[in-house]
Coordinates of N, CA and C in Angstrom, one line a residue:
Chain A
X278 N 18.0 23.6 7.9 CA 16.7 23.0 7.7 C 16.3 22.1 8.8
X279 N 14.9 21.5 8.9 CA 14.8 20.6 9.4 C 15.4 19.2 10.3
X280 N 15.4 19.0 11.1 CA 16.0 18.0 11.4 C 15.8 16.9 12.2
X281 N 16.0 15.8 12.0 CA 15.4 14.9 12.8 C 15.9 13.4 13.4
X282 N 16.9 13.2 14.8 CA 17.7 12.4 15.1 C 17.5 11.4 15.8
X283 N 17.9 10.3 15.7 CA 17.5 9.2 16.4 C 19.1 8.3 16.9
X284 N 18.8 7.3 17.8 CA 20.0 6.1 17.9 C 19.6 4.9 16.8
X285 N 20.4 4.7 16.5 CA 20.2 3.5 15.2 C 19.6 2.0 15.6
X286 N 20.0 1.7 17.1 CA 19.9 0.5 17.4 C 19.2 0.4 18.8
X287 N 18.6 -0.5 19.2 CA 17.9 -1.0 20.4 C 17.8 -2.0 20.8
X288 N 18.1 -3.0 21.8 CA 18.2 -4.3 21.9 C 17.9 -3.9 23.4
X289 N 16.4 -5.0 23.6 CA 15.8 -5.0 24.8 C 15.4 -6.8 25.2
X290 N 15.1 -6.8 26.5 CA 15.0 -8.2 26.5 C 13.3 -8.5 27.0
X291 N 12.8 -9.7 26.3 CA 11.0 -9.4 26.3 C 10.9 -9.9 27.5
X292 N 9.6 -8.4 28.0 CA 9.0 -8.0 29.1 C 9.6 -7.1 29.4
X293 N 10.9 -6.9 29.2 CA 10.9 -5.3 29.6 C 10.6 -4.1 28.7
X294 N 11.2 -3.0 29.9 CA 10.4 -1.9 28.8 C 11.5 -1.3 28.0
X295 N 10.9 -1.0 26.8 CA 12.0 0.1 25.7 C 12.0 1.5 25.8
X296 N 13.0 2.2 25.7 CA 12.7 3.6 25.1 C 13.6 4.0 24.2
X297 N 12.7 4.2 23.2 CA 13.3 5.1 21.8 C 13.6 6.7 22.3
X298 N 14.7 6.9 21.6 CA 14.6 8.5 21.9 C 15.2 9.4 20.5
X299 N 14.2 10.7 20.5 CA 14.4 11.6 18.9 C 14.9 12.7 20.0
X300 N 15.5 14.0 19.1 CA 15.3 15.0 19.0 C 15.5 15.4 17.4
X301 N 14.4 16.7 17.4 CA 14.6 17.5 16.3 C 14.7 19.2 16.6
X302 N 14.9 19.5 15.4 CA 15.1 21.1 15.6 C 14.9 22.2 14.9
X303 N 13.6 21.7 14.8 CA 12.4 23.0 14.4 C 11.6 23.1 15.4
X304 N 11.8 24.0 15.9 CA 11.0 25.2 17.1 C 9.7 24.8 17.2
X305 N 9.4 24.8 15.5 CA 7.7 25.3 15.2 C 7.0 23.7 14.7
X306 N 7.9 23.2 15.5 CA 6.9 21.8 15.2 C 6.3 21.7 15.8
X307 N 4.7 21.1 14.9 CA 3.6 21.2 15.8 C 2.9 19.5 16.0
X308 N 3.1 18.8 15.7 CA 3.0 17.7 15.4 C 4.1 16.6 15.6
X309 N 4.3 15.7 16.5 CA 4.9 14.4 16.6 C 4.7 13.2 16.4
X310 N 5.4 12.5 15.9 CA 5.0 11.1 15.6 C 5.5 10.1 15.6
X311 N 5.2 8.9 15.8 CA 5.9 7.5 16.1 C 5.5 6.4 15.0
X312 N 5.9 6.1 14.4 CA 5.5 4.8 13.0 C 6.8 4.0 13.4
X313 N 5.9 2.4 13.0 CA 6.5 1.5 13.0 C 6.8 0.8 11.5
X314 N 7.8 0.2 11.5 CA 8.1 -0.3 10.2 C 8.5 -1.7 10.2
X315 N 7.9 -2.7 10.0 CA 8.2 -4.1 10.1 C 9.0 -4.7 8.7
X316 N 9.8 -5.4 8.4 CA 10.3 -6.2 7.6 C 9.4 -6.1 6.1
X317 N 10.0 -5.6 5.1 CA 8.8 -5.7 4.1 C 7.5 -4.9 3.8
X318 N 7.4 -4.1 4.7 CA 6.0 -3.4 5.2 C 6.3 -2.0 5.2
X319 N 5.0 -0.9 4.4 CA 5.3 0.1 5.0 C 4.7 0.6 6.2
X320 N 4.8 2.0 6.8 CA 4.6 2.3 7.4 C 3.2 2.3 8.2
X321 N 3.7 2.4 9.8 CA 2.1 2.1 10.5 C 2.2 3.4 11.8
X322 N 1.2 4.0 11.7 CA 1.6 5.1 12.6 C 0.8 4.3 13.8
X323 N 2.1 4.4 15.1 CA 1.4 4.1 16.2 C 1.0 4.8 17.2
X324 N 1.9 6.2 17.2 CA 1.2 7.4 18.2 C 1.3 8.8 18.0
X325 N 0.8 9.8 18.3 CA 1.3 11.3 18.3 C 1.0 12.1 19.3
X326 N 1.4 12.8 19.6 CA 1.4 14.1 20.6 C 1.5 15.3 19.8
X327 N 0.6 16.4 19.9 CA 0.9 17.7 19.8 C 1.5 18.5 20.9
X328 N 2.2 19.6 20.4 CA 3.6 20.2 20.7 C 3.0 21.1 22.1
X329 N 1.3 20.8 22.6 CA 1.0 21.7 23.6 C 1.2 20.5 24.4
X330 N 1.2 19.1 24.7 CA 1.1 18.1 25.8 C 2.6 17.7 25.6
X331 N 2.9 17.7 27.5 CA 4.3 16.9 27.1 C 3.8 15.1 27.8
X332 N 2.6 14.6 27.6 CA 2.8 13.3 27.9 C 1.3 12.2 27.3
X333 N 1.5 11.5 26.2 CA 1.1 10.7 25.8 C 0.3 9.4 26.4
X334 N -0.3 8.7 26.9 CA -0.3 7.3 27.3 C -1.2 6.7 26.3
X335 N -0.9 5.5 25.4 CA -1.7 4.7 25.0 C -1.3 2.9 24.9
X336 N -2.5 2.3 26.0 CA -2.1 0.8 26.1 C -0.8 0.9 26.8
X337 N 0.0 0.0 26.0 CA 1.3 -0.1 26.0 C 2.6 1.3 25.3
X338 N 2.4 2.0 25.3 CA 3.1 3.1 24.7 C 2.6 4.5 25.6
X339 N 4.4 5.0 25.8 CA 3.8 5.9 26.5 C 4.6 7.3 25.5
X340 N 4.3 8.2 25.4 CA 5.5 8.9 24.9 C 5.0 10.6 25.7
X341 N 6.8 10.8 25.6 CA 6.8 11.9 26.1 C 7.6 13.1 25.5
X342 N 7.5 14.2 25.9 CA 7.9 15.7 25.1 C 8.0 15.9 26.0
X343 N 9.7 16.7 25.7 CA 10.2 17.9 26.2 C 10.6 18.8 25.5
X344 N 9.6 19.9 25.0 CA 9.7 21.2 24.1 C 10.9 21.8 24.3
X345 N 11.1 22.2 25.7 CA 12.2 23.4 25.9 C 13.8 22.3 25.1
X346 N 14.0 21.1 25.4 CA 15.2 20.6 24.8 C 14.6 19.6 23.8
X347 N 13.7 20.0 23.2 CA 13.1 19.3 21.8 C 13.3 17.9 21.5
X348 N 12.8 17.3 22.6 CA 13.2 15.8 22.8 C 11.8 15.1 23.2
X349 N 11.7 13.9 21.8 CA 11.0 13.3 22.4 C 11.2 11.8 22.5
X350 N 10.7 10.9 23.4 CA 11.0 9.4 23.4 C 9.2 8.8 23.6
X351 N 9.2 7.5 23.4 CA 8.8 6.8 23.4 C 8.9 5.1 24.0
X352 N 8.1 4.9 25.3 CA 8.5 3.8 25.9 C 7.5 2.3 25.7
X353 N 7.9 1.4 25.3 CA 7.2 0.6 25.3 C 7.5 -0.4 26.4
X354 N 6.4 -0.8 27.2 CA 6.0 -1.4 28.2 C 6.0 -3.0 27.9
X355 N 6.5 -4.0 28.8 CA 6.0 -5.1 28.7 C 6.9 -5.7 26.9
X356 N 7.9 -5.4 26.8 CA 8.0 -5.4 25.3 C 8.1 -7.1 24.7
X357 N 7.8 -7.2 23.6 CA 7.5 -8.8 23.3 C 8.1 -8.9 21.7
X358 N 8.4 -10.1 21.5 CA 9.1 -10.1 20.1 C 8.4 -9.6 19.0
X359 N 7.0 -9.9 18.8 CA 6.5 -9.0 18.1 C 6.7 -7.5 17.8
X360 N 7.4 -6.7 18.9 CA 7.0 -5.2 18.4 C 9.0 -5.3 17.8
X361 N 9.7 -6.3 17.7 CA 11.1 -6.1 16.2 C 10.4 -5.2 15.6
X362 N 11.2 -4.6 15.1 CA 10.9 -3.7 13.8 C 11.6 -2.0 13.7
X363 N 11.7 -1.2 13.2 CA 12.6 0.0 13.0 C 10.9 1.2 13.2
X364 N 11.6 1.5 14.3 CA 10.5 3.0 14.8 C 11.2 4.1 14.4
X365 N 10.3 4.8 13.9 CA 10.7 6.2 13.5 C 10.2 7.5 13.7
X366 N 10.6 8.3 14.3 CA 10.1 9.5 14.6 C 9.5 10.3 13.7
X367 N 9.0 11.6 13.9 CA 8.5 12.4 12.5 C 8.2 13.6 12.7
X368 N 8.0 14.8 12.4 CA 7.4 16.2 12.8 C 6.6 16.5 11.5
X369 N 6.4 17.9 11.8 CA 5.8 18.5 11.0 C 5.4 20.0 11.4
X370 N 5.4 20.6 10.9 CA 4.3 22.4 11.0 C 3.2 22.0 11.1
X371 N 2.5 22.9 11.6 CA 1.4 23.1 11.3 C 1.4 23.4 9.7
X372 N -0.2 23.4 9.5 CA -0.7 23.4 7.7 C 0.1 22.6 6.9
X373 N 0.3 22.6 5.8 CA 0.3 21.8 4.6 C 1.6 21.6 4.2
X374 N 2.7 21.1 5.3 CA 4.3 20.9 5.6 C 4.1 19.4 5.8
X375 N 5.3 18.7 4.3 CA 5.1 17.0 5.0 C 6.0 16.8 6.0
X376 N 5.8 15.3 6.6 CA 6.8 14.9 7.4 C 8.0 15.1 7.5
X377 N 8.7 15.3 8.3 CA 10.1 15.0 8.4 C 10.3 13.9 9.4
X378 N 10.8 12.7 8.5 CA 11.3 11.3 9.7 C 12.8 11.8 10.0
X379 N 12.9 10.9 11.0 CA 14.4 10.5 11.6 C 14.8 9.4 10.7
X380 N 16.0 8.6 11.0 CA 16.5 7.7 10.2 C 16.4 6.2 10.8
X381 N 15.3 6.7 11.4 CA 14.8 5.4 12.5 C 15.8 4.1 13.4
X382 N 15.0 4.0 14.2 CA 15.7 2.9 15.3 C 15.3 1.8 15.2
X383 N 16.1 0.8 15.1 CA 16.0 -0.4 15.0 C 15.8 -1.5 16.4
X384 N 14.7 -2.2 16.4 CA 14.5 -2.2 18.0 C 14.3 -3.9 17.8
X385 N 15.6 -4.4 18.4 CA 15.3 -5.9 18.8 C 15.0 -7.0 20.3
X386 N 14.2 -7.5 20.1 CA 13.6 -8.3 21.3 C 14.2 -9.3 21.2
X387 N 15.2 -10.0 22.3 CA 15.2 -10.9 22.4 C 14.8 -12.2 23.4
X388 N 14.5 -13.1 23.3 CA 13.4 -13.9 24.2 C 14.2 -14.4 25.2
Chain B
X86 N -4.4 -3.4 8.7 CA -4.4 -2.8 6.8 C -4.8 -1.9 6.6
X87 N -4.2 -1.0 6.0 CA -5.0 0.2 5.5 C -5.4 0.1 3.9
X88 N -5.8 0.5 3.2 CA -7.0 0.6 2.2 C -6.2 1.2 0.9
X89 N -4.6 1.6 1.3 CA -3.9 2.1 0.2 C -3.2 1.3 -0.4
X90 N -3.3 0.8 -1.9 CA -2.2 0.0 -2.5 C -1.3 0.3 -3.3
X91 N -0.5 -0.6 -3.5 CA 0.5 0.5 -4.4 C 1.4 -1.1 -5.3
X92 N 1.6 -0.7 -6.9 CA 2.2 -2.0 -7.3 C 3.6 -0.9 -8.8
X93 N 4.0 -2.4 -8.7 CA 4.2 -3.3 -8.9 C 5.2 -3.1 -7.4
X94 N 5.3 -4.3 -6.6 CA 5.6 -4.5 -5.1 C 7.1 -4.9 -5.4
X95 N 7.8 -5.1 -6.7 CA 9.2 -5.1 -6.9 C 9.3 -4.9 -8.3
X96 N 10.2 -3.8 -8.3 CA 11.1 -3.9 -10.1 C 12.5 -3.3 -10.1
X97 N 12.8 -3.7 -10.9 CA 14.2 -3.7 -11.4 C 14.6 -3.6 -13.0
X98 N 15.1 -1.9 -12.8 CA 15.6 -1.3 -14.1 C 17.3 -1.3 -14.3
X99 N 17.4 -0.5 -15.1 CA 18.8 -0.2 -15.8 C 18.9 1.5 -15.7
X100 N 20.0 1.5 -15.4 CA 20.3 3.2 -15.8 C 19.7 3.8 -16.8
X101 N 19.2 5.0 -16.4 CA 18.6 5.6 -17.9 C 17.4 5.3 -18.4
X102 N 17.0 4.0 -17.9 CA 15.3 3.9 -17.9 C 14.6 4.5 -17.4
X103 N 13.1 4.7 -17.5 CA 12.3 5.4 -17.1 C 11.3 4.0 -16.0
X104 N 10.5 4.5 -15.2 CA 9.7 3.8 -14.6 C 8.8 4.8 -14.0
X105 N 7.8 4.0 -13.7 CA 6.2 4.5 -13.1 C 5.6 3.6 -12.6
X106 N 5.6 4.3 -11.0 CA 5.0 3.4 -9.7 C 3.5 3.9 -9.9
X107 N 2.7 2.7 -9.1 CA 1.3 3.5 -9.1 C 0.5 3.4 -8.0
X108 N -0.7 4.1 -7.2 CA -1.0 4.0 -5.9 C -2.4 4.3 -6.3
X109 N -2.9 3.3 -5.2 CA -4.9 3.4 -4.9 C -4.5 3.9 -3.8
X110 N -5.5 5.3 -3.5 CA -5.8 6.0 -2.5 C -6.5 5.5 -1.5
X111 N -6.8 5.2 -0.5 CA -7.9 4.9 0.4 C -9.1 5.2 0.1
X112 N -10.8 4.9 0.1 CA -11.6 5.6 -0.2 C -11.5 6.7 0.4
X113 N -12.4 7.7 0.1 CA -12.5 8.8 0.2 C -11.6 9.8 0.5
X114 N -10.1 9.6 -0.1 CA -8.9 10.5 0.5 C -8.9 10.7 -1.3
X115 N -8.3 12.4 -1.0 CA -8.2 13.2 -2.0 C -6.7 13.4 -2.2
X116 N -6.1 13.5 -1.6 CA -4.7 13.4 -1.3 C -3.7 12.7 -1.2
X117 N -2.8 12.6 -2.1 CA -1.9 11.3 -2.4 C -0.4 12.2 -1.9
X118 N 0.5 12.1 -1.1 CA 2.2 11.7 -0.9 C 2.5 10.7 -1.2
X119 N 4.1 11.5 -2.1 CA 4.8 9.9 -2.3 C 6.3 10.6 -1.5
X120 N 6.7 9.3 -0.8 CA 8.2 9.4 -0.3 C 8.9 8.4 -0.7
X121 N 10.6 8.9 -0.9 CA 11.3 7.7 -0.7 C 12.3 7.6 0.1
X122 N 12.4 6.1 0.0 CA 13.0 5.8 1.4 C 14.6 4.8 1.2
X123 N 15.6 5.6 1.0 CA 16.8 4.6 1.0 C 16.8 3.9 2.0
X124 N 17.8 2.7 1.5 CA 18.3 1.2 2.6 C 18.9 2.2 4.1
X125 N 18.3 1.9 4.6 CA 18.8 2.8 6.1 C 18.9 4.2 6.7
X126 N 17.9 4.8 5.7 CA 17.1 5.8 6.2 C 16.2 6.2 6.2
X127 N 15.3 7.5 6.7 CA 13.7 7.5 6.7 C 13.3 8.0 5.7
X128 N 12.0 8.0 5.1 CA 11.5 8.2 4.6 C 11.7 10.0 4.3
X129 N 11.5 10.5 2.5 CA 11.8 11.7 2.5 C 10.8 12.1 1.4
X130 N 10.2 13.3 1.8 CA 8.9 13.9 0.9 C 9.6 14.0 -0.5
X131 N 9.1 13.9 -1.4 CA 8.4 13.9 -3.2 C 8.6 15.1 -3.1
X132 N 7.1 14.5 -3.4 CA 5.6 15.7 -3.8 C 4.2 15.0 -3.3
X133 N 3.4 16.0 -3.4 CA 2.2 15.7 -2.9 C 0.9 16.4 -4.1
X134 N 0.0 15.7 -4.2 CA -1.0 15.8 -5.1 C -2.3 16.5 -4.4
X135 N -3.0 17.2 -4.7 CA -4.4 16.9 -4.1 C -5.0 17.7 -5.5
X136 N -6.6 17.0 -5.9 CA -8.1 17.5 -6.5 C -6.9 17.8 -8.0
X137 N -6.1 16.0 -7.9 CA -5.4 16.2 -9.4 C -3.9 17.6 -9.9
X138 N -3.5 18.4 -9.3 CA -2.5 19.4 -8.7 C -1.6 18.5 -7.8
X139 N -0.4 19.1 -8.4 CA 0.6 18.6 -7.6 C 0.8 20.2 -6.2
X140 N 0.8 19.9 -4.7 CA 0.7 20.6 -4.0 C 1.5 20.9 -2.7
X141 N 2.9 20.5 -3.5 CA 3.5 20.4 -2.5 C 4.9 19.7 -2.9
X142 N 6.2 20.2 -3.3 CA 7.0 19.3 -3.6 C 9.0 19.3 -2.6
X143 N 9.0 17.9 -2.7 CA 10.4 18.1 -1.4 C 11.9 18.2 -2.3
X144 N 12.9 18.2 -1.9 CA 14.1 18.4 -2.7 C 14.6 17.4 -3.6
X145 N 13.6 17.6 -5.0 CA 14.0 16.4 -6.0 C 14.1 17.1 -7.1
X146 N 14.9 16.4 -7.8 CA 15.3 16.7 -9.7 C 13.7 16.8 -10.3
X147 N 13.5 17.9 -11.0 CA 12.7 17.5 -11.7 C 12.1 16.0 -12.8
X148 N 13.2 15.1 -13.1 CA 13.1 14.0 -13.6 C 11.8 13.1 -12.6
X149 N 11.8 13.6 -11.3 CA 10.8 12.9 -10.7 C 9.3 13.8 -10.6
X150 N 8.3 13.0 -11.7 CA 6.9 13.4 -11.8 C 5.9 12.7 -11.4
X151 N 4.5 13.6 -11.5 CA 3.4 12.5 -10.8 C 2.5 13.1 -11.4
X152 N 1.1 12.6 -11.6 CA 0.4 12.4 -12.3 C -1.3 12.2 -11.0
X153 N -2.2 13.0 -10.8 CA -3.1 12.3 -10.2 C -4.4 12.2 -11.0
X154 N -5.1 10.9 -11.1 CA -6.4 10.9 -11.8 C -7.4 11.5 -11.3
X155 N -8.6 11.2 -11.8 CA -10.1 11.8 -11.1 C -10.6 10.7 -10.1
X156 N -9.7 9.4 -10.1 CA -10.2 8.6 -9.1 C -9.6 8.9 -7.7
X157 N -8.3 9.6 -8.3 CA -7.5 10.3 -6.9 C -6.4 9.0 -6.7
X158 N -6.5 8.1 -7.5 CA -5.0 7.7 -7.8 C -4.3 8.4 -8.1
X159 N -2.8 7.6 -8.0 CA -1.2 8.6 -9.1 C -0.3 7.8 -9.2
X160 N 0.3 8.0 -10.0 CA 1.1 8.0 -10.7 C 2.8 8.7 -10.1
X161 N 3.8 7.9 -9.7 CA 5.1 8.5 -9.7 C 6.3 8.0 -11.4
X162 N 6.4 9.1 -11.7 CA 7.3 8.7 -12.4 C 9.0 9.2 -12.7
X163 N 9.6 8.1 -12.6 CA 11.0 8.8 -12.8 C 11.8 8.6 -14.4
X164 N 12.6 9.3 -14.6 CA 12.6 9.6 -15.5 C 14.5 9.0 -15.8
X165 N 15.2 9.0 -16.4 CA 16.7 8.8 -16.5 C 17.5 8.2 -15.2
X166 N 16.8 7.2 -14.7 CA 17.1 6.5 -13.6 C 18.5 6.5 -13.3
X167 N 18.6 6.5 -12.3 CA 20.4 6.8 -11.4 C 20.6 5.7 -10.2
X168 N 21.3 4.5 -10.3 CA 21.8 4.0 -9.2 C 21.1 4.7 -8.0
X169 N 21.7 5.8 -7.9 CA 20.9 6.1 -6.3 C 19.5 6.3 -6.2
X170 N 18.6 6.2 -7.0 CA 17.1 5.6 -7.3 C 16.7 4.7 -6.8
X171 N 17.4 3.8 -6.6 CA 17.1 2.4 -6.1 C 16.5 2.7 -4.4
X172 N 15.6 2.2 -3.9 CA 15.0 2.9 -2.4 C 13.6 2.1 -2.6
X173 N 12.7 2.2 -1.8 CA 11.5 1.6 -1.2 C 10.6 3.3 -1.9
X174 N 9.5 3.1 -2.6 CA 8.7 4.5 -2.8 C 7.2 4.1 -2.0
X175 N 7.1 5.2 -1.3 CA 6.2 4.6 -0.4 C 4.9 6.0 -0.9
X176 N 3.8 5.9 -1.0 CA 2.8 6.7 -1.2 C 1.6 6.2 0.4
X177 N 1.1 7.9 0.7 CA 0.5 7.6 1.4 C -0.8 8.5 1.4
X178 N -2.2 8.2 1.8 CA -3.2 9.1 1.3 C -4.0 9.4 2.4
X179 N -4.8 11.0 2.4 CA -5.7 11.7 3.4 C -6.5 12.4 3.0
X180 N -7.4 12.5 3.6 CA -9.2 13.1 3.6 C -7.9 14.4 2.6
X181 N -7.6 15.2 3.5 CA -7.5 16.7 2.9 C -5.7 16.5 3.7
X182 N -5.0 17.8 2.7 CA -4.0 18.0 2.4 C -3.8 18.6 3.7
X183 N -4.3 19.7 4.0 CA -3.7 20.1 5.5 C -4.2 19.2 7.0
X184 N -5.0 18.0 6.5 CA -5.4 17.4 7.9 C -4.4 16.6 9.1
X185 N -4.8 16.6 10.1 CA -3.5 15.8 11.0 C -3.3 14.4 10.4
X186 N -2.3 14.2 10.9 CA -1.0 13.1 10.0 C -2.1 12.0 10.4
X187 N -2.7 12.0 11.7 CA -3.0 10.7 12.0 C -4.0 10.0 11.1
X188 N -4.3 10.6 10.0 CA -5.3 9.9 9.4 C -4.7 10.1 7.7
X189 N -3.6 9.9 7.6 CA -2.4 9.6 6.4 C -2.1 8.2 6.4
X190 N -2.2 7.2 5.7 CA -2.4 5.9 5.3 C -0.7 5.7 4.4
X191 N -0.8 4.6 5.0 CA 0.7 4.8 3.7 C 0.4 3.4 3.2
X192 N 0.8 3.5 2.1 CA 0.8 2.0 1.5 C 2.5 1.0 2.0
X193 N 2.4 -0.1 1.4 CA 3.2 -1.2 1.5 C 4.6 -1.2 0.6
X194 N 4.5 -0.2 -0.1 CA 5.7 0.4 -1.0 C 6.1 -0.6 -1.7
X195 N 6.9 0.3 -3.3 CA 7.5 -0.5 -4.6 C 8.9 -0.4 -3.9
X196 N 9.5 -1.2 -4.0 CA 11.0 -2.0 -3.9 C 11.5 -1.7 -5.4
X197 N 12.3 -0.3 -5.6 CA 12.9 -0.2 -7.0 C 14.7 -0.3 -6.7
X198 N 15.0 -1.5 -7.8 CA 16.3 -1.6 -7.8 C 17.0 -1.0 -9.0
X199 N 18.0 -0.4 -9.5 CA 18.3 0.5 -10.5 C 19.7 -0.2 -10.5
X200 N 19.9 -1.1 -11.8 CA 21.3 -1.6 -12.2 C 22.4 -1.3 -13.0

């Protein structure tokens, strides 16, 4: 089935930059995604890429795809205590297939 | 903030009980997912609702049901609760069932503990 992997932990120091890194392994994923998850809170999607671009930029967040080794990461720029919190990857098919998360990364700033 | 809510925001049952979470859709979304989410992993598909039809469902016991109104609310309910029950149920809602993710709202999720 499906699959979708991440590193469990992240510890960066604020102002610099982060990178989360997935891979999954469905071929036919057409859809990527990045949600943030804060303390208590659910889910907040903060970026996606479809499976034809391998490179994202928004603001602060850049993410990138590599199809051929089904790998995607996500870098956050400038990083600040505020963005703590457990990021999680996601796919999907095309049409009416739900998500599949990773088991998300846990990303701490410290000052 | 997105526009989806979802209560009661904590409960805590007993084995063998029944319970039923409930979720407000965002305006104008027809489409309700619910996932759950154990302590230290991601989130995993239900089922999914749309126009009141369930449309969609992920690898669960039948004991887990749902219910959607004509307001496009729903209803999760579980049925003979099991310790491993216990998890964050998170529901999230969109215009239409096959539309891109980016416009899937998820709510703030029920915190169910099963004792």
């Amino acid at each position: 089935g499906e699959d979708v992997e991440q590193s469990l932990f992240l510890s960066v120091r604020e102002g610099d930059s982060s990178v989360i890194n997935c891979t999954y392994t469905d071929s036919s994923s057409t859809y990527l995604y990045w949600y943030k998850q804060e303390p208590g809170a659910g889910l907040q999607l903060l970026t996606y890429i479809f499976s034809n671009m391998d490179m994202k930029q928004d603001q602060r967040l850049t993410v990138l795809l590599n199809k051929k080794d089904k790998h995607l990461s996500l870098r956050i720029a400038d990083t600040q205590t505020g963005d703590s919190a457990i990021y999680f990857c996601a796919e999907r098919n095309s049409g009416n297939t739900p998500l599949v998360f990773g088991k998300g990364t846990r990303l701490s700033v410290i000052a | 903030e997105t526009g989806v809510t979802q209560s009661p925001t904590h409960l805590i049952k007993t084995r063998g009980q029944q319970v039923t979470l409930r979720c407000s859709s965002q305006s104008g979304h027809n489409t309700v997912s619910w996932y759950q989410q154990a302590l230290g992993q991601g989130p995993q598909f239900i089922f999914q609702y749309y126009r009141e039809e369930e449309n969609g469902r992920g690898n669960f016991p039948p004991r887990f049901s749902g219910l959607q109104f004509p307001n496009y609310s729903s209803e999760l309910n579980v049925n003979a609760l099991e310790l491993d029950d216990s998890a964050l149920y998170l529901c999230a809602s969109s215009p239409e069932p096959t539309g891109h993710q980016e416009t899937q709202y998820f709510g703030p999720g029920t915190r169910l503990l099963v004792l």
